[in-house]
Tab-separated table of C-alpha atoms in Angstrom:
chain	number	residue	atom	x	y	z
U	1	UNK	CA	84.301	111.393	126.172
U	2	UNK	CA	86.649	110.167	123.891
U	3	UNK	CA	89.844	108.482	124.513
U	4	UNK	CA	93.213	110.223	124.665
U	5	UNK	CA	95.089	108.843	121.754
U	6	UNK	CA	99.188	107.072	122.104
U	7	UNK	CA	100.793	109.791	120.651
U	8	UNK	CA	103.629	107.876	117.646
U	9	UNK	CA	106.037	110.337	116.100
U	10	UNK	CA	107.364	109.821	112.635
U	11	UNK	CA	110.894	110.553	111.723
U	12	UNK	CA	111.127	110.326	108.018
U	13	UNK	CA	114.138	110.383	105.418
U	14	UNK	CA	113.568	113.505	103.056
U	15	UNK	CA	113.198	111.674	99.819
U	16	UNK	CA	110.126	111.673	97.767
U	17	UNK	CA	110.351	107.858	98.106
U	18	UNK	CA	110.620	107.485	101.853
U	19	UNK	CA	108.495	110.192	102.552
U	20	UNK	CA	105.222	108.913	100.524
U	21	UNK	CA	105.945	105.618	102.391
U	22	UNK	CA	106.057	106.970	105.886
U	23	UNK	CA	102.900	109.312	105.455
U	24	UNK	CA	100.725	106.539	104.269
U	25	UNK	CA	102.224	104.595	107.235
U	26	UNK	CA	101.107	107.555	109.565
U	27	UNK	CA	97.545	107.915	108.397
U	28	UNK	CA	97.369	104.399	108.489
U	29	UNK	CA	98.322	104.587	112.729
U	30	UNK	CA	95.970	107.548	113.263
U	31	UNK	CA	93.090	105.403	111.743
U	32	UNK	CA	94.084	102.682	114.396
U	33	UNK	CA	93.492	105.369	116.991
U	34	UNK	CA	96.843	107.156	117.548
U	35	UNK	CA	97.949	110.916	117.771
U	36	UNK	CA	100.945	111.646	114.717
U	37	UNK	CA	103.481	113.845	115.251
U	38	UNK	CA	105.708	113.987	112.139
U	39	UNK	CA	109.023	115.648	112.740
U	40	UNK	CA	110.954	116.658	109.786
U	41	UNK	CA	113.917	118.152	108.101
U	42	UNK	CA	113.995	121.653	106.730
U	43	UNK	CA	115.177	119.868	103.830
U	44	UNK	CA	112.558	118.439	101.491
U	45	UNK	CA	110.006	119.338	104.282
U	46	UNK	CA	106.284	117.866	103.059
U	47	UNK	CA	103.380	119.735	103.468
U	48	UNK	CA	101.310	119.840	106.344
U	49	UNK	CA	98.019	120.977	104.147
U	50	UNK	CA	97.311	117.681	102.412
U	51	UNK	CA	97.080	116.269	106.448
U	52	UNK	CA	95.506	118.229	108.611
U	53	UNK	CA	95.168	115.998	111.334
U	54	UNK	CA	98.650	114.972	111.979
U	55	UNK	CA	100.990	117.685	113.991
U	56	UNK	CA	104.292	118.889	111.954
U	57	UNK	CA	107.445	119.646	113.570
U	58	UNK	CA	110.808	121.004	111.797
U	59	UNK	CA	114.284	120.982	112.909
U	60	UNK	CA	117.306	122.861	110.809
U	61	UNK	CA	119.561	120.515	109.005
U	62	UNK	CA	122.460	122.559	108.364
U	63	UNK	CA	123.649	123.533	104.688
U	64	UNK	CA	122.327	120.776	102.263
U	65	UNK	CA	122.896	120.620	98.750
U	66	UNK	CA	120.275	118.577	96.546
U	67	UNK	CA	123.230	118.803	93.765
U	68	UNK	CA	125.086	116.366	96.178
U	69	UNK	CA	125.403	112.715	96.359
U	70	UNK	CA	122.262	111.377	98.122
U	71	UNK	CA	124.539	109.208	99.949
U	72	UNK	CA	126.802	112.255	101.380
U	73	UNK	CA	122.871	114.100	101.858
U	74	UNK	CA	121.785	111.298	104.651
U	75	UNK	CA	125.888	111.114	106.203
U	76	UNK	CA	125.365	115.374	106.397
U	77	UNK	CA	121.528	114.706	107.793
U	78	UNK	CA	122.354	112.777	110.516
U	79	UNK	CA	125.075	114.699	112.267
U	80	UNK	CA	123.682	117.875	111.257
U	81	UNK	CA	120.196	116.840	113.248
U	82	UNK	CA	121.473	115.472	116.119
U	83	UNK	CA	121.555	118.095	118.535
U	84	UNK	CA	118.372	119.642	117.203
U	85	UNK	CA	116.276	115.989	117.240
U	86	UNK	CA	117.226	116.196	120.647
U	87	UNK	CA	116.028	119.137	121.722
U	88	UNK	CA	112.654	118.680	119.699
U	89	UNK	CA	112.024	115.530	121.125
U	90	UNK	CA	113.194	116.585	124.835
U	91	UNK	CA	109.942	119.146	124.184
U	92	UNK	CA	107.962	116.970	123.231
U	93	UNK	CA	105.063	115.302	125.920
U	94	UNK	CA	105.974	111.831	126.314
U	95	UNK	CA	104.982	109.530	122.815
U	96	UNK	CA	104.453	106.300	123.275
U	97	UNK	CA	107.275	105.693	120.317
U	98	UNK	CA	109.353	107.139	117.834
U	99	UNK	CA	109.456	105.610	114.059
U	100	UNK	CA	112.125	106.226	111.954
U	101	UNK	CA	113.277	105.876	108.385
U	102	UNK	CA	116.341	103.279	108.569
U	103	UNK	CA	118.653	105.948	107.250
U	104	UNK	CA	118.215	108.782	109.852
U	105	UNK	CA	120.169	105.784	111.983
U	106	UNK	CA	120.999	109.423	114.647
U	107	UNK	CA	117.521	108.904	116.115
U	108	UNK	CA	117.931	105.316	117.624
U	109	UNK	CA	120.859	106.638	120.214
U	110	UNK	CA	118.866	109.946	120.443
U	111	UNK	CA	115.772	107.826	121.706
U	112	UNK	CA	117.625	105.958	123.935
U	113	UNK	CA	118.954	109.149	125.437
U	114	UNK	CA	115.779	110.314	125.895
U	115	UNK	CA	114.011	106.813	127.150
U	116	UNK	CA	111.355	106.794	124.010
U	117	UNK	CA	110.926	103.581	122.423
U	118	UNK	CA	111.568	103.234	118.955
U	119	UNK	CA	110.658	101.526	116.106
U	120	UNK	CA	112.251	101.353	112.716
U	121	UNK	CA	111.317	101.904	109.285
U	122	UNK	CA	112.174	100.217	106.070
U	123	UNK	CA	110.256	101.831	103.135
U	124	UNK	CA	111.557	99.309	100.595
U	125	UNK	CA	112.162	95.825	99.839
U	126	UNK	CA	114.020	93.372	102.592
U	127	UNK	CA	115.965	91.497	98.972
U	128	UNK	CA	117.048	95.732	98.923
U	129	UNK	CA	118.351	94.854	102.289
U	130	UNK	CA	119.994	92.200	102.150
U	131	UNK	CA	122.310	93.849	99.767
U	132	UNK	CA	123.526	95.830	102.364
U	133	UNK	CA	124.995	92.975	104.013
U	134	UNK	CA	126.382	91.573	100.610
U	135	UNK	CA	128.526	94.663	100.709
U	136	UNK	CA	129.749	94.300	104.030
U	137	UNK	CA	130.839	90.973	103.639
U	138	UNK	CA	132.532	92.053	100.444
U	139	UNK	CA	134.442	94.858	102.361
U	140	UNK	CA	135.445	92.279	104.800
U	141	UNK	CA	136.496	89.788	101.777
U	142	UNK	CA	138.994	91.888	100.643
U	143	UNK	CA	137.029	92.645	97.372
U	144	UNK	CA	136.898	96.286	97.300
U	145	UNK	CA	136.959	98.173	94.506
U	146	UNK	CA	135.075	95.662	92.768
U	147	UNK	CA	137.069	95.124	89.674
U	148	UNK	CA	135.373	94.423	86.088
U	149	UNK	CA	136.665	91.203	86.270
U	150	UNK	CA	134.106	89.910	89.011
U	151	UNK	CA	131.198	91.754	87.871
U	152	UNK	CA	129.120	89.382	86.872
U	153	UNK	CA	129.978	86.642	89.391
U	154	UNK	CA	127.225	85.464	91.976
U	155	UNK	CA	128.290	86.909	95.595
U	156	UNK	CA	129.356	83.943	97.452
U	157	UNK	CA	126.391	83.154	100.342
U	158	UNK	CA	124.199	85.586	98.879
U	159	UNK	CA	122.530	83.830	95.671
U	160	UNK	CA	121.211	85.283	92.986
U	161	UNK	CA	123.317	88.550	93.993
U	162	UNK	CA	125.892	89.793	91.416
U	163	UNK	CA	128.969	91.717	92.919
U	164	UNK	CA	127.701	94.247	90.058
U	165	UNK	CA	124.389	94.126	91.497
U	166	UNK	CA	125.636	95.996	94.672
U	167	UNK	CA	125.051	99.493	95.651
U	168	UNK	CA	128.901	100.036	96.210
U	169	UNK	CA	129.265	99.647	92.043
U	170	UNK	CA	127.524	102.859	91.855
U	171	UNK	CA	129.453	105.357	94.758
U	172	UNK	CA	131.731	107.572	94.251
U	173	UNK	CA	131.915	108.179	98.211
U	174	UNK	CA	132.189	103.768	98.776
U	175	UNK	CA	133.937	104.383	102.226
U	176	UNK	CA	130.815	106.914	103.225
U	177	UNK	CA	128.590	104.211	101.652
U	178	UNK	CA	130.019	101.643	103.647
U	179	UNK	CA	129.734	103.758	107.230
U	180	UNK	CA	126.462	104.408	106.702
U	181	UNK	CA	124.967	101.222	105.772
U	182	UNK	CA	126.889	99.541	108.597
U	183	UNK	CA	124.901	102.542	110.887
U	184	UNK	CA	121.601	101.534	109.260
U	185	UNK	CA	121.980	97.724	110.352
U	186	UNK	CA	123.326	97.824	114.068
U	187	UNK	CA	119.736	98.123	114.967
U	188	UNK	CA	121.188	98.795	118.575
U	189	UNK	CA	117.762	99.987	120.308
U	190	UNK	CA	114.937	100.087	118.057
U	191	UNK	CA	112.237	97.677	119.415
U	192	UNK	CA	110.481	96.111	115.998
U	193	UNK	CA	111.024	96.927	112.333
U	194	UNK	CA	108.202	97.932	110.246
U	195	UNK	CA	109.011	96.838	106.278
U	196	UNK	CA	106.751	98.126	103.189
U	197	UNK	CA	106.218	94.896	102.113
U	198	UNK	CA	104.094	91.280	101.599
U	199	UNK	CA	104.401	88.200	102.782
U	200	UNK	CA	103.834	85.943	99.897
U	201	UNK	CA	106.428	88.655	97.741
U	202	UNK	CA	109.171	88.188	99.506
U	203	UNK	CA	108.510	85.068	102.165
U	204	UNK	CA	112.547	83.851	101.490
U	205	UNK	CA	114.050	87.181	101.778
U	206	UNK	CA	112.413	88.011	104.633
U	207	UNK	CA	113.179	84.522	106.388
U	208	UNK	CA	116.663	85.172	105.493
U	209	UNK	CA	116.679	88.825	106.889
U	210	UNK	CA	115.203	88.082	110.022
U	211	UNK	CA	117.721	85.313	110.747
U	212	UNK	CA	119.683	88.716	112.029
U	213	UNK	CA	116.889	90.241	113.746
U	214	UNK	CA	115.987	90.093	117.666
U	215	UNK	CA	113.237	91.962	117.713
U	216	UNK	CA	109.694	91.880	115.546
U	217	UNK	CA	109.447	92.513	112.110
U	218	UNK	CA	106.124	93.469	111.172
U	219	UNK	CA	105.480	93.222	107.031
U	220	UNK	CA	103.164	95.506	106.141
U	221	UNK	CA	102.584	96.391	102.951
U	222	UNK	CA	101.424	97.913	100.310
U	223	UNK	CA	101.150	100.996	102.407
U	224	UNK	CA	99.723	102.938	99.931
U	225	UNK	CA	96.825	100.232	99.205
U	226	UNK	CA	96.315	100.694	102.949
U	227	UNK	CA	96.364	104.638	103.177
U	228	UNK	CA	93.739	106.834	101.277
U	229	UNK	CA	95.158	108.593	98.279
U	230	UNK	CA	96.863	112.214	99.099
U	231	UNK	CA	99.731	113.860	97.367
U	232	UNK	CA	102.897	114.056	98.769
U	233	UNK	CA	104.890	115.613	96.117
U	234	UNK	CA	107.878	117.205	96.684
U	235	UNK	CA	107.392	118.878	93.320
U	236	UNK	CA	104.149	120.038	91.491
U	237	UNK	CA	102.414	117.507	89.755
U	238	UNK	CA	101.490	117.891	86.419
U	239	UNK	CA	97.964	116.357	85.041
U	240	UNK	CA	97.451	117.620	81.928
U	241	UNK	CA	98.569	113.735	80.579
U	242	UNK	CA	94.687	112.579	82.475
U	243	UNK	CA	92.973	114.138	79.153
U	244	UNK	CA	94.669	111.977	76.505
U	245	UNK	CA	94.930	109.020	79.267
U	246	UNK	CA	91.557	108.978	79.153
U	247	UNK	CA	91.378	108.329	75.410
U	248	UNK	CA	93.478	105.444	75.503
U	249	UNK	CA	92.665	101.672	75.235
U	250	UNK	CA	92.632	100.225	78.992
U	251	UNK	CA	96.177	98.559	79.464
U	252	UNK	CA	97.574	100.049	76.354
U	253	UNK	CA	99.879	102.786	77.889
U	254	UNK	CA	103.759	102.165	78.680
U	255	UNK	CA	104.470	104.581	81.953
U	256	UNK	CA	107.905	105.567	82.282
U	257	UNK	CA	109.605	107.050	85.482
U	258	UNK	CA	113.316	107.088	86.570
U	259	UNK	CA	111.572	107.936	90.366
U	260	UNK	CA	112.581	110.526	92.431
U	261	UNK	CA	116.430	110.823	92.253
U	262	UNK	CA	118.102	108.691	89.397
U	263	UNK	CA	119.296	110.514	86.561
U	264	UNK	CA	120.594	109.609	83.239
U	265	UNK	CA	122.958	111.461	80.652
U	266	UNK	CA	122.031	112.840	77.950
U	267	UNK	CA	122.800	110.759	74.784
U	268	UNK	CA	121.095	107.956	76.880
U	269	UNK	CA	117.679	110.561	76.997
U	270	UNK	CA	117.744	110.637	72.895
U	271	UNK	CA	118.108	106.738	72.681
U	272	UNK	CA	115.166	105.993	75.433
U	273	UNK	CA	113.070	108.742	73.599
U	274	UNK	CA	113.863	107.396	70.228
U	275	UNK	CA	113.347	103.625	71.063
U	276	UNK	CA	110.256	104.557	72.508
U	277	UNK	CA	109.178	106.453	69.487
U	278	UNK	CA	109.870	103.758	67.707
U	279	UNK	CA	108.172	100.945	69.394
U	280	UNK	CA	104.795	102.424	68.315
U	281	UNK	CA	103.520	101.726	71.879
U	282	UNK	CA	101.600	104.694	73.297
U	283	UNK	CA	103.810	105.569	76.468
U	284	UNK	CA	103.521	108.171	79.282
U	285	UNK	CA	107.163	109.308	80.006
U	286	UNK	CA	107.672	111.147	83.706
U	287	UNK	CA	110.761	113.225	83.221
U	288	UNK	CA	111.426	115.694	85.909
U	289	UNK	CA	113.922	118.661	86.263
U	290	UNK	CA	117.303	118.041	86.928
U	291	UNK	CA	116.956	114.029	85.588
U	292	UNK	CA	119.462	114.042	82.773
U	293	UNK	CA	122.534	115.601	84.291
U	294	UNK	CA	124.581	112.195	86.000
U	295	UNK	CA	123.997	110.903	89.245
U	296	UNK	CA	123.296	107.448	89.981
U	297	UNK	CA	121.021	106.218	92.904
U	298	UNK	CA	119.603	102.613	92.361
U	299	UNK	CA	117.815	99.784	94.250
U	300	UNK	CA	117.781	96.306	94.252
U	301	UNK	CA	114.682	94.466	94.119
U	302	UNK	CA	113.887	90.222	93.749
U	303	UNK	CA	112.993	89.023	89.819
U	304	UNK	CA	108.980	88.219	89.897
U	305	UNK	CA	109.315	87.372	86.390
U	306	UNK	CA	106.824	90.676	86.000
U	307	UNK	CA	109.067	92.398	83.537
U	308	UNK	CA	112.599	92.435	81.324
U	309	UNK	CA	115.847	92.945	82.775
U	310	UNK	CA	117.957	95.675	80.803
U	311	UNK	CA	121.125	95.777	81.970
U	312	UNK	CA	122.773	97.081	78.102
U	313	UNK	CA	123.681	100.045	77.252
U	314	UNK	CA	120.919	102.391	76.199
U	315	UNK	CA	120.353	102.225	72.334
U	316	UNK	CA	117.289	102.990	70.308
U	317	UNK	CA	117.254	99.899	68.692
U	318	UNK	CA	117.564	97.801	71.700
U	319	UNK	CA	114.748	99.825	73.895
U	320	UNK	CA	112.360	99.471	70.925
U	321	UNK	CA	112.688	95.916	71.028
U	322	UNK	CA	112.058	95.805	75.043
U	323	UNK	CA	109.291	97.366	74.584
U	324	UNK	CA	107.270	95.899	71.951
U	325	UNK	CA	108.252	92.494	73.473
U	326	UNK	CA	106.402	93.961	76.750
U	327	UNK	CA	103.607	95.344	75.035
U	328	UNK	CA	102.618	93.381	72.522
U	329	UNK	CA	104.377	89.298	72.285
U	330	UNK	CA	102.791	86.288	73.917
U	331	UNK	CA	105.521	86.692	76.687
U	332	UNK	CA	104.333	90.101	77.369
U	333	UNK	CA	100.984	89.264	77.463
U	334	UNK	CA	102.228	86.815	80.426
U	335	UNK	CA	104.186	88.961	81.606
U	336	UNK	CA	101.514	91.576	82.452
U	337	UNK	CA	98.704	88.671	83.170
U	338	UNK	CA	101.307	87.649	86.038
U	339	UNK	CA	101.431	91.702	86.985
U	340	UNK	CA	97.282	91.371	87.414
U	341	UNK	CA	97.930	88.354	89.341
U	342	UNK	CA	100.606	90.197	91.890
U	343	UNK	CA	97.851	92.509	92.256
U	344	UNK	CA	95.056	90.826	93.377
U	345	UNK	CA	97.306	88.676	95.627
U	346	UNK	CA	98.696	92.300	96.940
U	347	UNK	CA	94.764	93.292	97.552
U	348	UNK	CA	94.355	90.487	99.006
U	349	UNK	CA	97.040	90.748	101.745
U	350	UNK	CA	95.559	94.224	103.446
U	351	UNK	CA	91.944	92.668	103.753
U	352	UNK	CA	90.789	91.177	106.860
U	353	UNK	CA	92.604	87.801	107.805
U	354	UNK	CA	95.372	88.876	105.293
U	355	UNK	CA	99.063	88.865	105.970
U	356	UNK	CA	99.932	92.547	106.108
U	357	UNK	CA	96.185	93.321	107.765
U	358	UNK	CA	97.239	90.607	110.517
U	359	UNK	CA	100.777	92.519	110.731
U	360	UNK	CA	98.971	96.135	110.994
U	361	UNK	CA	97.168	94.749	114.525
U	362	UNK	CA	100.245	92.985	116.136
U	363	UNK	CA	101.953	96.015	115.472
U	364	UNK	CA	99.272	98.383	117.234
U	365	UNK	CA	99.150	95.835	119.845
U	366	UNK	CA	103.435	96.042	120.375
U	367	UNK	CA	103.103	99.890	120.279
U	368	UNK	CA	100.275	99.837	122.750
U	369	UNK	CA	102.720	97.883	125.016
U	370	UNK	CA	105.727	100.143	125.050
């Protein structure tokens, strides 16, 4: 007779980039021998086909707007869901614990309502982070609205940081910003913090970070290394580009991809299309619908030396040079011998004995203990 599996529910944020993150992490569970209940916004809800063994649950949202800020999207998601997280989980058969995406913050006082454990999610980089605490002590330094001026001066205490580095920079809702990111570190119940990432990537960040933590923090990425390949997509994918892949030399092809929710304008389109153009590099460009019109979402992540940092203006002339330094100078060639290097350390970390593999059973041992 088999054993009855822990049952985990997975709360995740619905953004193509934290929902890929938290599946992966959710197949990866149920191979350790647990139930998965994943319970989800309306909003951007995945779909339950492509994982047939997991258990889907919806709750309304309230009006939501993908046309607004993403920033005002989680504020709206998280006292929209409240009452009706609640009421799910109150439903729900006892789960051994609840894992959430950092920014729906509502379900760690929700938990603890309901006496679930919880755990917490991060589905990026901890150097990401640690921004977030940049910009706190910034609003408590009196330095808000950054001014030009400062831009490109090092955040005091939080080297190699820029104040234009900082996620406030790009708001236009900084006080929201600000609220919310302040939510997202109190950290008032959850029990351990699960990060999508590797040891030997970010080994000072993450001693840094933890210095705030009192609870575990388990490092365990790459997910997706981990988890077998599924599709997630929020939006159709289109492979008619695996044809003339196919045809090209290995390692010749420049991908291109603004991710999920960053968009540019659109004289800055015709200058990345014509510097690419002009590079004579063969390139695979992912543009989606509704990239170009304006809005601007970005991330923060620690310099690996694995690429080259544009921070200019877009301009045709400029991009073509990026590129064909990339693709085809000695420092390129470094560059991208570095990238192979990352990899096989990345591989390397998910096998047996292996940082993140070593993570993955402490962490089914702590949820076995809740």
């Amino acid at each position: 007779m088999e054993k009855q599996r822990l049952e985990v529910v997975l709360i995740p944020l619905p953004f193509q980039g934290h929902i890929n993150p938290m599946l992966q992490l959710a197949t990866i569970l149920y191979s350790q021998g647990f139930s998965i209940t994943i319970l989800h916004t309306q909003f951007n809800a995945p779909n339950p086909s492509n994982h047939p063994h997991f258990t889907f649950l919806s709750i309304p949202n309230g009006e939501i707007s993908p046309h607004q800020e993403p920033v005002d999207i989680v504020i709206s998601l998280n006292t929209n869901c409240r009452v009706p997280l609640h009421d799910q989980l109150a439903s729900l058969g006892q789960a051994a614990c609840i894992i959430y995406d950092t920014f729906m913050h509502c379900v760690d006082e929700v938990a603890n309502e309901l006496k679930i454990p919880t755990i917490v999610f991060r589905s990026n980089s901890v150097v990401n982070m640690n921004t977030y605490y940049a910009c706190i002590q910034v609003e408590k330094d009196g330095c808000l609205p950054l001014q030009d001026s400062i831009s490109l001066d090092l955040v005091p205490g939080f080297h190699p940081l820029r104040y234009k580095d900082l996620p406030v920079f790009n708001y236009q809702n900084n006080e929201g910003y600000l609220h919310l990111i302040a939510k997202v570190l109190s950290l008032k119940f959850a029990s351990a913090m699960i990060c999508n990432t590797m040891e030997f990537m970010e080994q000072t960040a993450i001693e840094k970070y933890t210095q705030h933590l009192q609870i575990p923090f388990f490092a365990l990425g790459p997910l997706h290394k981990f988890a077998p390949a599924s599709s997630n997509s929020l939006l159709e994918e289109d492979i008619t580009c695996i044809l003339w892949l196919e045809k090209q030399k290995p390692k010749s092809v420049l991908y291109v991809s603004l991710g999920s929710l960053a968009s540019m304008k659109e004289n800055e389109l015709t200058e990345l299309a014509w510097g690419l153009a002009n590079s004579e590099q063969p390139f695979l460009w992912v543009v989606r619908p509704g990239s170009v019109p304006g809005s601007k979402w970005t991330e923060i992540f620690p310099l690996w030396r694995l690429g080259i940092h544009y921070e200019n203006e877009l301009e045709r002339g400029e991009v073509e040079r990026v590129v064909r330094r990339l693709m085809v100078s000695e420092d390129g060639h470094e560059m991208r011998q570095r990238a192979i290097e990352f990899k096989e350390r990345a591989q390397q970390c998910i096998k047996p004995g292996g940082s993140s593999y070593i993570s993955l059973k402490k962490l089914v041992e702590h949820i076995t203990k809740l």
